[in-house]
């Protein structure tokens, strides 16, 4: 090597061989932290190009790794394309191309082996997203959003049924979504000028009519009628002017009535009534102005009444009543202003009454009454101001 290349850190070498079109350019400028570029190695046909140019491209591109024949190109050009392109993953031999071009396509394209997956978002023309041939399912899926024409989404070829599935959103006419052929005809319609509704007709197993309605001027509701196998009637309502509620009626198998209510002006509550297997009544209430409580009533196996209450202004308590296996009554109370106590009543095996109290202002005591094996009454007191004592009353062998 000539002495003029002695300082390798400020060395630029460009070779363009006319017969092979190999060009190899290694550039390392110590003052500018510019790039290193290796392009087209004649023996391996690898093209490896890494560019980090602080003033211009700010890009990094690696193409064709010699061991895997992967083509991996990552390009981030701050002024022009702002794109990232990755082609051919070494472990899967998938060609994957992700392109984000701010001035033209604004597209992302991913292409995989046994499936061709192409996601395109073109801001000036199609505004489309296209996914074709999912690798695990051999589905042919195409999702198109064309801003000037039909604003449509189109999915073709469902993996299990060879269904033709077509989802259309036409901005000027129906604003509809239409799914056809699953052995049922499904039609989802969102009509901007009329009822803003979503309608599904004929579920595949029982020919149920299922109707989901979102009416912009009145109910803002979602209504599902007749779910498969049970002919259940389910109604979910979100009424913007009144209840802001969601209501589901008649759960499958037992015709449960399930009602979930979120009323914006009053209760802010969620209420579920009648659990499907047991006829349990489960009620969860979160009332913003009063209780801030959560209440669950009637556990599924024993018709237990379980109430958990967290009252923000008063008790700050947690209350569990009637444990499922024993019909025990258990009450755990944490009252911020008074007792700061924990109280458990009726232990499961003996109907013992156990009371554990930690009172912040006075006794700092722990009190256990009626031990399950002996019917002993045991009281352990640690009083911070007076005794700092420990007292056990009624020993099981001696009646002490």
C-alpha positions as semicolon CSV with decimal commas, in nm:
position;residue;x (nm);y (nm);z (nm)
1;X;0,000;0,000;0,000
2;X;0,126;0,344;-0,088
3;X;0,240;0,567;0,192
4;X;-0,036;0,811;0,104
5;X;-0,281;0,561;0,265
6;X;-0,084;0,523;0,583
7;X;-0,345;0,708;0,788
8;X;-0,628;0,458;0,742
9;X;-0,871;0,666;0,950
10;X;-0,893;0,931;0,679
11;X;-0,892;0,684;0,395
12;X;-1,130;0,666;0,098
13;X;-1,101;0,383;-0,157
14;X;-1,340;0,340;-0,448
15;X;-1,305;0,051;-0,693
16;X;-1,536;0,008;-0,992
17;X;-1,426;-0,291;-1,198
18;X;-1,587;-0,274;-1,536
19;X;-1,620;-0,649;-1,598
20;X;-1,769;-0,737;-1,263
21;X;-1,930;-0,410;-1,162
22;X;-1,789;-0,468;-0,818
23;X;-1,749;-0,151;-0,626
24;X;-1,586;-0,149;-0,288
25;X;-1,577;0,172;-0,094
26;X;-1,441;0,192;0,257
27;X;-1,463;0,534;0,408
28;X;-1,374;0,625;0,765
29;X;-1,326;0,992;0,833
30;X;-1,216;1,043;1,189
31;X;-1,309;1,414;1,196
32;X;-1,667;1,382;1,071
33;X;-1,769;1,037;1,190
34;X;-1,891;0,971;0,840
35;X;-1,973;0,635;0,700
36;X;-1,833;0,296;0,610
37;X;-1,959;0,154;0,283
38;X;-1,879;-0,192;0,142
39;X;-2,062;-0,265;-0,182
40;X;-2,065;-0,582;-0,394
41;X;-1,789;-0,820;-0,292
42;X;-1,700;-1,024;-0,600
43;X;-1,631;-1,350;-0,419
44;X;-1,944;-1,363;-0,208
45;X;-2,181;-1,138;-0,397
46;X;-2,249;-0,979;-0,064
47;X;-2,350;-0,619;-0,074
48;X;-2,299;-0,460;0,264
49;X;-2,352;-0,089;0,296
50;X;-2,352;0,093;0,626
51;X;-2,399;0,468;0,607
52;X;-2,406;0,707;0,898
53;X;-2,374;1,055;0,753
54;X;-2,448;1,315;1,013
55;X;-2,520;1,599;0,768
56;X;-2,720;1,422;0,499
57;X;-2,866;1,075;0,500
58;X;-2,849;0,962;0,860
59;X;-2,904;0,621;0,709
60;X;-2,795;0,265;0,770
61;X;-2,827;0,006;0,495
62;X;-2,709;-0,355;0,509
63;X;-2,780;-0,563;0,198
64;X;-2,718;-0,935;0,142
65;X;-2,545;-1,109;0,431
66;X;-2,300;-1,366;0,298
67;X;-2,387;-1,653;0,531
68;X;-2,762;-1,645;0,498
69;X;-2,818;-1,471;0,165
70;X;-3,042;-1,240;0,360
71;X;-3,097;-0,903;0,212
72;X;-3,136;-0,657;0,495
73;X;-3,157;-0,289;0,418
74;X;-3,233;-0,031;0,683
75;X;-3,258;0,319;0,549
76;X;-3,357;0,632;0,738
77;X;-3,317;0,946;0,530
78;X;-3,414;1,250;0,732
79;X;-3,484;1,485;0,439
80;X;-3,651;1,259;0,186
81;X;-3,780;0,909;0,233
82;X;-3,772;0,853;0,607
83;X;-3,794;0,489;0,515
84;X;-3,700;0,163;0,678
85;X;-3,659;-0,135;0,447
86;X;-3,579;-0,483;0,575
87;X;-3,563;-0,763;0,317
88;X;-3,511;-1,135;0,386
89;X;-3,495;-1,248;0,747
90;X;-3,206;-1,489;0,796
91;X;-3,390;-1,747;1,005
92;X;-3,706;-1,767;0,799
93;X;-3,585;-1,670;0,450
94;X;-3,879;-1,432;0,453
95;X;-3,845;-1,124;0,242
96;X;-3,966;-0,843;0,459
97;X;-3,987;-0,487;0,335
98;X;-4,100;-0,199;0,551
99;X;-4,111;0,134;0,371
100;X;-4,226;0,465;0,512
101;X;-4,184;0,735;0,248
102;X;-4,312;1,066;0,376
103;X;-4,344;1,241;0,037
104;X;-4,488;0,963;-0,175
105;X;-4,619;0,629;-0,057
106;X;-4,624;0,647;0,320
107;X;-4,632;0,274;0,276
108;X;-4,532;-0,032;0,471
109;X;-4,472;-0,354;0,283
110;X;-4,399;-0,685;0,453
111;X;-4,342;-0,986;0,228
112;X;-4,307;-1,333;0,374
113;X;-4,229;-1,676;0,231
114;X;-4,523;-1,911;0,221
115;X;-4,737;-1,606;0,240
116;X;-4,723;-1,276;0,064
117;X;-4,800;-1,001;0,312
118;X;-4,815;-0,650;0,179
119;X;-4,927;-0,352;0,385
120;X;-4,951;-0,031;0,184
121;X;-5,064;0,310;0,301
122;X;-5,047;0,558;0,012
123;X;-5,149;0,902;0,128
124;X;-5,221;1,055;-0,216
125;X;-5,394;0,769;-0,394
126;X;-5,518;0,447;-0,245
127;X;-5,476;0,501;0,128
128;X;-5,483;0,126;0,122
129;X;-5,371;-0,155;0,343
130;X;-5,327;-0,487;0,167
131;X;-5,248;-0,813;0,344
132;X;-5,224;-1,113;0,112
133;X;-5,172;-1,477;0,211
134;X;-5,114;-1,523;0,582
135;X;-4,829;-1,769;0,634
136;X;-5,002;-1,989;0,888
137;X;-5,342;-2,007;0,725
138;X;-5,285;-1,967;0,350
139;X;-5,560;-1,709;0,366
140;X;-5,579;-1,451;0,096
141;X;-5,657;-1,126;0,267
142;X;-5,678;-0,786;0,109
143;X;-5,774;-0,477;0,303
144;X;-5,819;-0,167;0,088
145;X;-5,901;0,184;0,203
146;X;-5,937;0,400;-0,107
147;X;-6,014;0,756;-0,008
148;X;-6,141;0,870;-0,351
149;X;-6,364;0,577;-0,441
150;X;-6,514;0,321;-0,210
151;X;-6,317;0,361;0,114
152;X;-6,343;-0,013;0,131
153;X;-6,193;-0,296;0,328
154;X;-6,189;-0,626;0,145
155;X;-6,089;-0,959;0,299
156;X;-6,107;-1,266;0,074
157;X;-6,061;-1,628;0,173
158;X;-6,111;-1,734;0,536
159;X;-5,884;-2,023;0,639
160;X;-6,145;-2,263;0,775
161;X;-6,437;-2,211;0,541
162;X;-6,304;-2,082;0,207
163;X;-6,544;-1,800;0,273
164;X;-6,555;-1,498;0,057
165;X;-6,548;-1,217;0,309
166;X;-6,598;-0,865;0,188
167;X;-6,593;-0,563;0,414
168;X;-6,691;-0,241;0,239
169;X;-6,695;0,111;0,376
170;X;-6,827;0,342;0,106
171;X;-6,800;0,702;0,218
172;X;-7,058;0,848;-0,023
173;X;-7,332;0,588;0,001
174;X;-7,383;0,318;0,260
175;X;-7,075;0,354;0,479
176;X;-7,132;-0,015;0,507
177;X;-6,938;-0,319;0,611
178;X;-7,054;-0,634;0,438
179;X;-6,937;-0,989;0,510
180;X;-7,078;-1,253;0,272
181;X;-7,067;-1,635;0,288
182;X;-6,984;-1,824;0,601
183;X;-7,289;-2,039;0,540
184;X;-7,453;-1,735;0,679
185;X;-7,511;-1,397;0,529
186;X;-7,363;-1,125;0,744
187;X;-7,425;-0,763;0,672
188;X;-7,285;-0,486;0,885
189;X;-7,415;-0,145;0,781
190;X;-7,298;0,192;0,905
191;X;-7,510;0,446;0,722
192;X;-7,390;0,796;0,796
193;X;-7,714;0,973;0,701
194;X;-7,971;0,748;0,864
195;X;-7,928;0,512;1,156
196;X;-7,549;0,467;1,184
197;X;-7,633;0,106;1,237
198;X;-7,444;-0,219;1,235
199;X;-7,651;-0,518;1,133
200;X;-7,548;-0,884;1,127
201;X;-7,802;-1,128;0,985
202;X;-7,804;-1,509;1,008
203;X;-7,543;-1,664;1,235
204;X;-7,404;-1,986;1,085
205;X;-7,525;-2,247;1,335
206;X;-7,880;-2,142;1,411
207;X;-7,976;-1,879;1,155
208;X;-8,007;-1,629;1,437
209;X;-8,079;-1,275;1,339
210;X;-7,820;-1,066;1,515
211;X;-7,869;-0,693;1,498
212;X;-7,622;-0,440;1,631
213;X;-7,756;-0,086;1,610
214;X;-7,571;0,236;1,677
215;X;-7,811;0,524;1,614
216;X;-7,631;0,856;1,621
217;X;-7,930;1,079;1,700
218;X;-8,114;0,874;1,960
219;X;-7,979;0,573;2,141
220;X;-7,615;0,544;2,042
221;X;-7,698;0,188;2,119
222;X;-7,564;-0,153;2,038
223;X;-7,831;-0,421;2,024
224;X;-7,763;-0,793;1,977
225;X;-8,069;-1,015;1,946
226;X;-8,073;-1,396;1,952
227;X;-7,727;-1,537;2,009
228;X;-7,660;-1,885;1,866
229;X;-7,770;-2,209;2,032
230;X;-7,989;-2,044;2,295
231;X;-8,204;-1,782;2,123
232;X;-8,093;-1,551;2,400
233;X;-8,185;-1,191;2,368
234;X;-7,892;-0,964;2,443
235;X;-7,923;-0,591;2,440
236;X;-7,632;-0,357;2,495
237;X;-7,739;0,006;2,513
238;X;-7,517;0,310;2,528
239;X;-7,751;0,608;2,535
240;X;-7,559;0,933;2,512
241;X;-7,835;1,157;2,651
242;X;-7,964;0,945;2,938
243;X;-7,813;0,636;3,093
244;X;-7,479;0,584;2,919
245;X;-7,566;0,229;3,004
246;X;-7,480;-0,113;2,872
247;X;-7,748;-0,377;2,922
248;X;-7,722;-0,747;2,838
249;X;-8,036;-0,953;2,894
250;X;-8,071;-1,333;2,894
251;X;-7,741;-1,518;2,914
252;X;-7,722;-1,857;2,742
253;X;-7,806;-2,181;2,926
254;X;-8,015;-2,031;3,207
255;X;-8,176;-1,720;3,062
256;X;-7,979;-1,511;3,306
257;X;-8,049;-1,145;3,310
258;X;-7,719;-0,960;3,299
259;X;-7,741;-0,585;3,330
260;X;-7,436;-0,363;3,321
261;X;-7,519;0,002;3,384
262;X;-7,285;0,297;3,365
263;X;-7,491;0,609;3,433
264;X;-7,280;0,918;3,380
265;X;-7,485;1,158;3,594
266;X;-7,577;0,945;3,894
267;X;-7,446;0,606;3,994
268;X;-7,144;0,543;3,772
269;X;-7,237;0,189;3,853
270;X;-7,178;-0,151;3,702
271;X;-7,447;-0,403;3,782
272;X;-7,442;-0,771;3,681
273;X;-7,745;-0,978;3,783
274;X;-7,785;-1,358;3,764
275;X;-7,467;-1,554;3,693
276;X;-7,520;-1,821;3,424
277;X;-7,458;-2,148;3,610
278;X;-7,604;-2,080;3,951
279;X;-7,863;-1,811;3,923
280;X;-7,635;-1,601;4,141
281;X;-7,695;-1,234;4,165
282;X;-7,371;-1,046;4,121
283;X;-7,379;-0,672;4,168
284;X;-7,074;-0,453;4,133
285;X;-7,141;-0,089;4,213
286;X;-6,897;0,199;4,184
287;X;-7,087;0,514;4,280
288;X;-6,877;0,825;4,231
289;X;-7,065;1,055;4,471
290;X;-7,139;0,823;4,762
291;X;-6,994;0,482;4,818
292;X;-6,714;0,427;4,571
293;X;-6,804;0,073;4,655
294;X;-6,769;-0,267;4,499
295;X;-7,038;-0,514;4,601
296;X;-7,058;-0,878;4,492
297;X;-7,367;-1,070;4,604
298;X;-7,428;-1,447;4,586
299;X;-7,119;-1,656;4,505
300;X;-7,180;-1,934;4,250
301;X;-7,145;-2,254;4,456
302;X;-7,315;-2,169;4,783
303;X;-7,536;-1,871;4,715
304;X;-7,299;-1,689;4,947
305;X;-7,348;-1,322;4,991
306;X;-7,015;-1,153;4,934
307;X;-7,000;-0,779;4,978
308;X;-6,681;-0,582;4,933
309;X;-6,732;-0,218;5,023
310;X;-6,482;0,064;4,986
311;X;-6,651;0,385;5,102
312;X;-6,432;0,683;5,033
313;X;-6,584;0,925;5,285
314;X;-6,657;0,703;5,584
315;X;-6,553;0,344;5,640
316;X;-6,279;0,270;5,387
317;X;-6,389;-0,081;5,464
318;X;-6,369;-0,421;5,301
319;X;-6,654;-0,651;5,397
320;X;-6,687;-1,017;5,296
321;X;-7,003;-1,196;5,413
322;X;-7,072;-1,571;5,382
323;X;-6,772;-1,763;5,247
324;X;-6,870;-2,015;4,977
325;X;-6,778;-2,350;5,137
326;X;-6,882;-2,292;5,495
327;X;-7,146;-2,024;5,499
328;X;-6,902;-1,841;5,726
329;X;-6,964;-1,479;5,785
330;X;-6,640;-1,289;5,749
331;X;-6,614;-0,918;5,792
332;X;-6,287;-0,735;5,740
333;X;-6,317;-0,367;5,826
334;X;-6,055;-0,098;5,782
335;X;-6,214;0,226;5,905
336;X;-5,988;0,521;5,852
337;X;-6,142;0,756;6,112
338;X;-6,218;0,520;6,401
339;X;-6,111;0,161;6,449
340;X;-5,854;0,080;6,182
341;X;-5,974;-0,266;6,264
342;X;-5,976;-0,607;6,103
343;X;-6,270;-0,823;6,207
344;X;-6,328;-1,187;6,107
345;X;-6,650;-1,351;6,229
346;X;-6,731;-1,724;6,216
347;X;-6,435;-1,938;6,106
348;X;-6,524;-2,216;5,861
349;X;-6,482;-2,534;6,069
350;X;-6,621;-2,442;6,408
351;X;-6,839;-2,138;6,367
352;X;-6,581;-1,969;6,588
353;X;-6,610;-1,600;6,637
354;X;-6,269;-1,448;6,573
355;X;-6,217;-1,078;6,612
356;X;-5,883;-0,915;6,542
357;X;-5,881;-0,545;6,629
358;X;-5,605;-0,292;6,574
359;X;-5,741;0,038;6,703
360;X;-5,515;0,327;6,624
361;X;-5,599;0,570;6,907
362;X;-5,642;0,347;7,212
363;X;-5,568;-0,020;7,262
364;X;-5,352;-0,125;6,967
365;X;-5,497;-0,461;7,055
366;X;-5,535;-0,800;6,893
367;X;-5,835;-0,997;7,016
368;X;-5,918;-1,358;6,922
369;X;-6,241;-1,503;7,064
370;X;-6,343;-1,872;7,058
371;X;-6,063;-2,090;6,921
372;X;-6,199;-2,358;6,685
373;X;-6,062;-2,672;6,857
374;X;-6,128;-2,586;7,219
375;X;-6,397;-2,320;7,232
376;X;-6,134;-2,124;7,425
377;X;-6,166;-1,750;7,442
378;X;-5,825;-1,602;7,382
379;X;-5,757;-1,234;7,415
380;X;-5,417;-1,092;7,338
381;X;-5,389;-0,723;7,422
382;X;-5,097;-0,493;7,359
383;X;-5,199;-0,151;7,496
384;X;-4,949;0,114;7,406
385;X;-5,041;0,362;7,683
386;X;-5,084;0,130;7,983
387;X;-5,014;-0,239;8,011
388;X;-4,828;-0,348;7,701
389;X;-4,974;-0,675;7,819
390;X;-5,054;-1,016;7,676
391;X;-5,361;-1,191;7,818
392;X;-5,483;-1,541;7,736
393;X;-5,819;-1,637;7,888
394;X;-5,968;-1,990;7,909
395;X;-5,701;-2,255;7,852
396;X;-5,847;-2,563;7,687
397;X;-5,713;-2,820;7,938
398;X;-5,762;-2,642;8,268
399;X;-6,043;-2,390;8,218
400;X;-5,789;-2,132;8,342
